[in-house]
C-alpha atoms as a printed R data frame, in Angstrom:
   type eleno elety resid chain resno       x       y       z
1  ATOM     1    CA   GLY     A     1 239.665 131.144 156.438
2  ATOM     2    CA   GLY     A     2 236.734 133.276 155.491
3  ATOM     3    CA   LEU     A     3 233.452 132.779 153.813
4  ATOM     4    CA   PRO     A     4 233.439 132.269 150.055
5  ATOM     5    CA   VAL     A     5 232.280 135.285 148.076
6  ATOM     6    CA   GLN     A     6 230.451 135.025 144.756
7  ATOM     7    CA   ILE     A     7 231.195 137.863 142.388
8  ATOM     8    CA   LEU     A     8 228.648 138.540 139.651
9  ATOM     9    CA   LYS     A     9 229.379 140.450 136.451
10 ATOM    10    CA   LYS     A    10 226.222 142.596 136.630
11 ATOM    11    CA   LYS     A    11 226.712 144.548 133.436
12 ATOM    12    CA   LEU     A    12 224.344 145.959 130.847
13 ATOM    13    CA   ALA     A    13 225.047 145.310 127.208
14 ATOM    14    CA   ILE     A    14 222.536 146.484 124.615
15 ATOM    15    CA   THR     A    15 223.239 144.494 121.480
16 ATOM    16    CA   SER     A    16 220.684 146.045 119.100
17 ATOM    17    CA   PHE     A    17 217.688 148.313 118.864
18 ATOM    18    CA   ASN     A    18 215.168 149.297 116.199
19 ATOM    19    CA   LYS     A    19 214.493 153.024 116.110
20 ATOM    20    CA   HIS     A    20 213.258 153.446 112.536
21 ATOM    21    CA   ALA     A    21 210.061 151.427 112.466
22 ATOM    22    CA   ALA     A    22 207.280 150.802 114.936
23 ATOM    23    CA   PRO     A    23 207.288 149.088 117.246
24 ATOM    24    CA   PHE     A    24 210.515 150.092 118.964
25 ATOM    25    CA   SER     A    25 212.530 147.084 120.114
26 ATOM    26    CA   LEU     A    26 215.599 146.637 122.276
27 ATOM    27    CA   THR     A    27 217.788 143.533 122.545
28 ATOM    28    CA   PHE     A    28 220.207 143.089 125.409
29 ATOM    29    CA   GLU     A    29 222.300 140.483 127.187
30 ATOM    30    CA   THR     A    30 221.058 139.336 130.588
31 ATOM    31    CA   GLU     A    31 222.457 137.490 133.553
32 ATOM    32    CA   LEU     A    32 220.578 134.610 135.108
33 ATOM    33    CA   ASP     A    33 218.381 135.612 138.070
34 ATOM    34    CA   SER     A    34 218.845 139.351 137.486
35 ATOM    35    CA   THR     A    35 215.933 141.764 136.985
36 ATOM    36    CA   TYR     A    36 215.948 144.489 134.365
37 ATOM    37    CA   LYS     A    37 213.526 147.406 134.081
38 ATOM    38    CA   ILE     A    38 212.831 149.302 130.894
39 ATOM    39    CA   GLU     A    39 211.806 152.914 131.369
40 ATOM    40    CA   ALA     A    40 210.574 155.586 128.963
41 ATOM    41    CA   SER     A    41 210.487 159.398 129.027
42 ATOM    42    CA   HIS     A    42 209.477 162.174 126.647
43 ATOM    43    CA   ASP     A    43 211.664 164.847 128.327
44 ATOM    44    CA   LEU     A    44 214.574 162.947 130.001
45 ATOM    45    CA   GLN     A    45 213.305 164.229 133.365
46 ATOM    46    CA   LYS     A    46 210.295 162.114 134.259
47 ATOM    47    CA   TRP     A    47 210.732 158.378 133.724
48 ATOM    48    CA   GLY     A    48 208.079 155.668 133.877
49 ATOM    49    CA   GLU     A    49 208.533 151.931 133.909
50 ATOM    50    CA   ILE     A    50 207.134 150.258 130.787
51 ATOM    51    CA   GLY     A    51 208.478 146.755 131.228
52 ATOM    52    CA   GLU     A    52 210.382 144.320 133.394
53 ATOM    53    CA   VAL     A    53 212.483 141.378 132.234
54 ATOM    54    CA   GLN     A    54 213.921 138.504 134.241
55 ATOM    55    CA   GLY     A    55 217.434 137.564 133.221
56 ATOM    56    CA   THR     A    56 217.863 134.247 131.438
57 ATOM    57    CA   GLY     A    57 221.624 134.255 131.030
58 ATOM    58    CA   SER     A    58 221.260 135.024 127.335
59 ATOM    59    CA   SER     A    59 219.996 137.676 124.944
60 ATOM    60    CA   VAL     A    60 216.446 139.014 125.472
61 ATOM    61    CA   LYS     A    61 214.353 141.210 123.156
62 ATOM    62    CA   PHE     A    62 211.929 143.785 124.572
63 ATOM    63    CA   ILE     A    63 209.268 145.161 122.227
64 ATOM    64    CA   GLU     A    64 207.486 148.422 123.031
65 ATOM    65    CA   ARG     A    65 203.789 147.734 122.329
66 ATOM    66    CA   ARG     A    66 202.361 151.069 123.525
67 ATOM    67    CA   LYS     A    67 201.174 153.664 121.044
68 ATOM    68    CA   ALA     A    68 203.527 156.666 120.820
69 ATOM    69    CA   LEU     A    69 202.145 159.559 122.833
70 ATOM    70    CA   PHE     A    70 204.900 162.079 122.062
71 ATOM    71    CA   PRO     A    71 206.934 162.987 118.928
72 ATOM    72    CA   LYS     A    72 210.107 161.910 120.703
73 ATOM    73    CA   GLN     A    73 210.467 159.052 123.174
74 ATOM    74    CA   TYR     A    74 213.599 158.149 125.148
75 ATOM    75    CA   TYR     A    75 214.350 154.768 126.694
76 ATOM    76    CA   ARG     A    76 216.665 153.463 129.344
77 ATOM    77    CA   LEU     A    77 217.495 150.053 130.736
78 ATOM    78    CA   LYS     A    78 218.153 149.562 134.450
79 ATOM    79    CA   LEU     A    79 219.577 146.617 136.291
80 ATOM    80    CA   VAL     A    80 217.688 146.131 139.555
81 ATOM    81    CA   GLU     A    81 219.805 144.852 142.425
């Protein structure tokens, strides 16, 4: 026999976001004990972390509280291993 292996789903699923009114918000499904980072960019080249969320095993809502510095702002969600 071998050692048991635990396989985790580790997927990202954004369920909703608000892009029409301030503040911007993003809702996504999380896995328990996983860490998620939210990053923002104005040019899709340079990204900066604006938030970190610990997975709860359920849906989590992130709200962007910073004042907009650029006419366009891009966001991405990263699962941290």
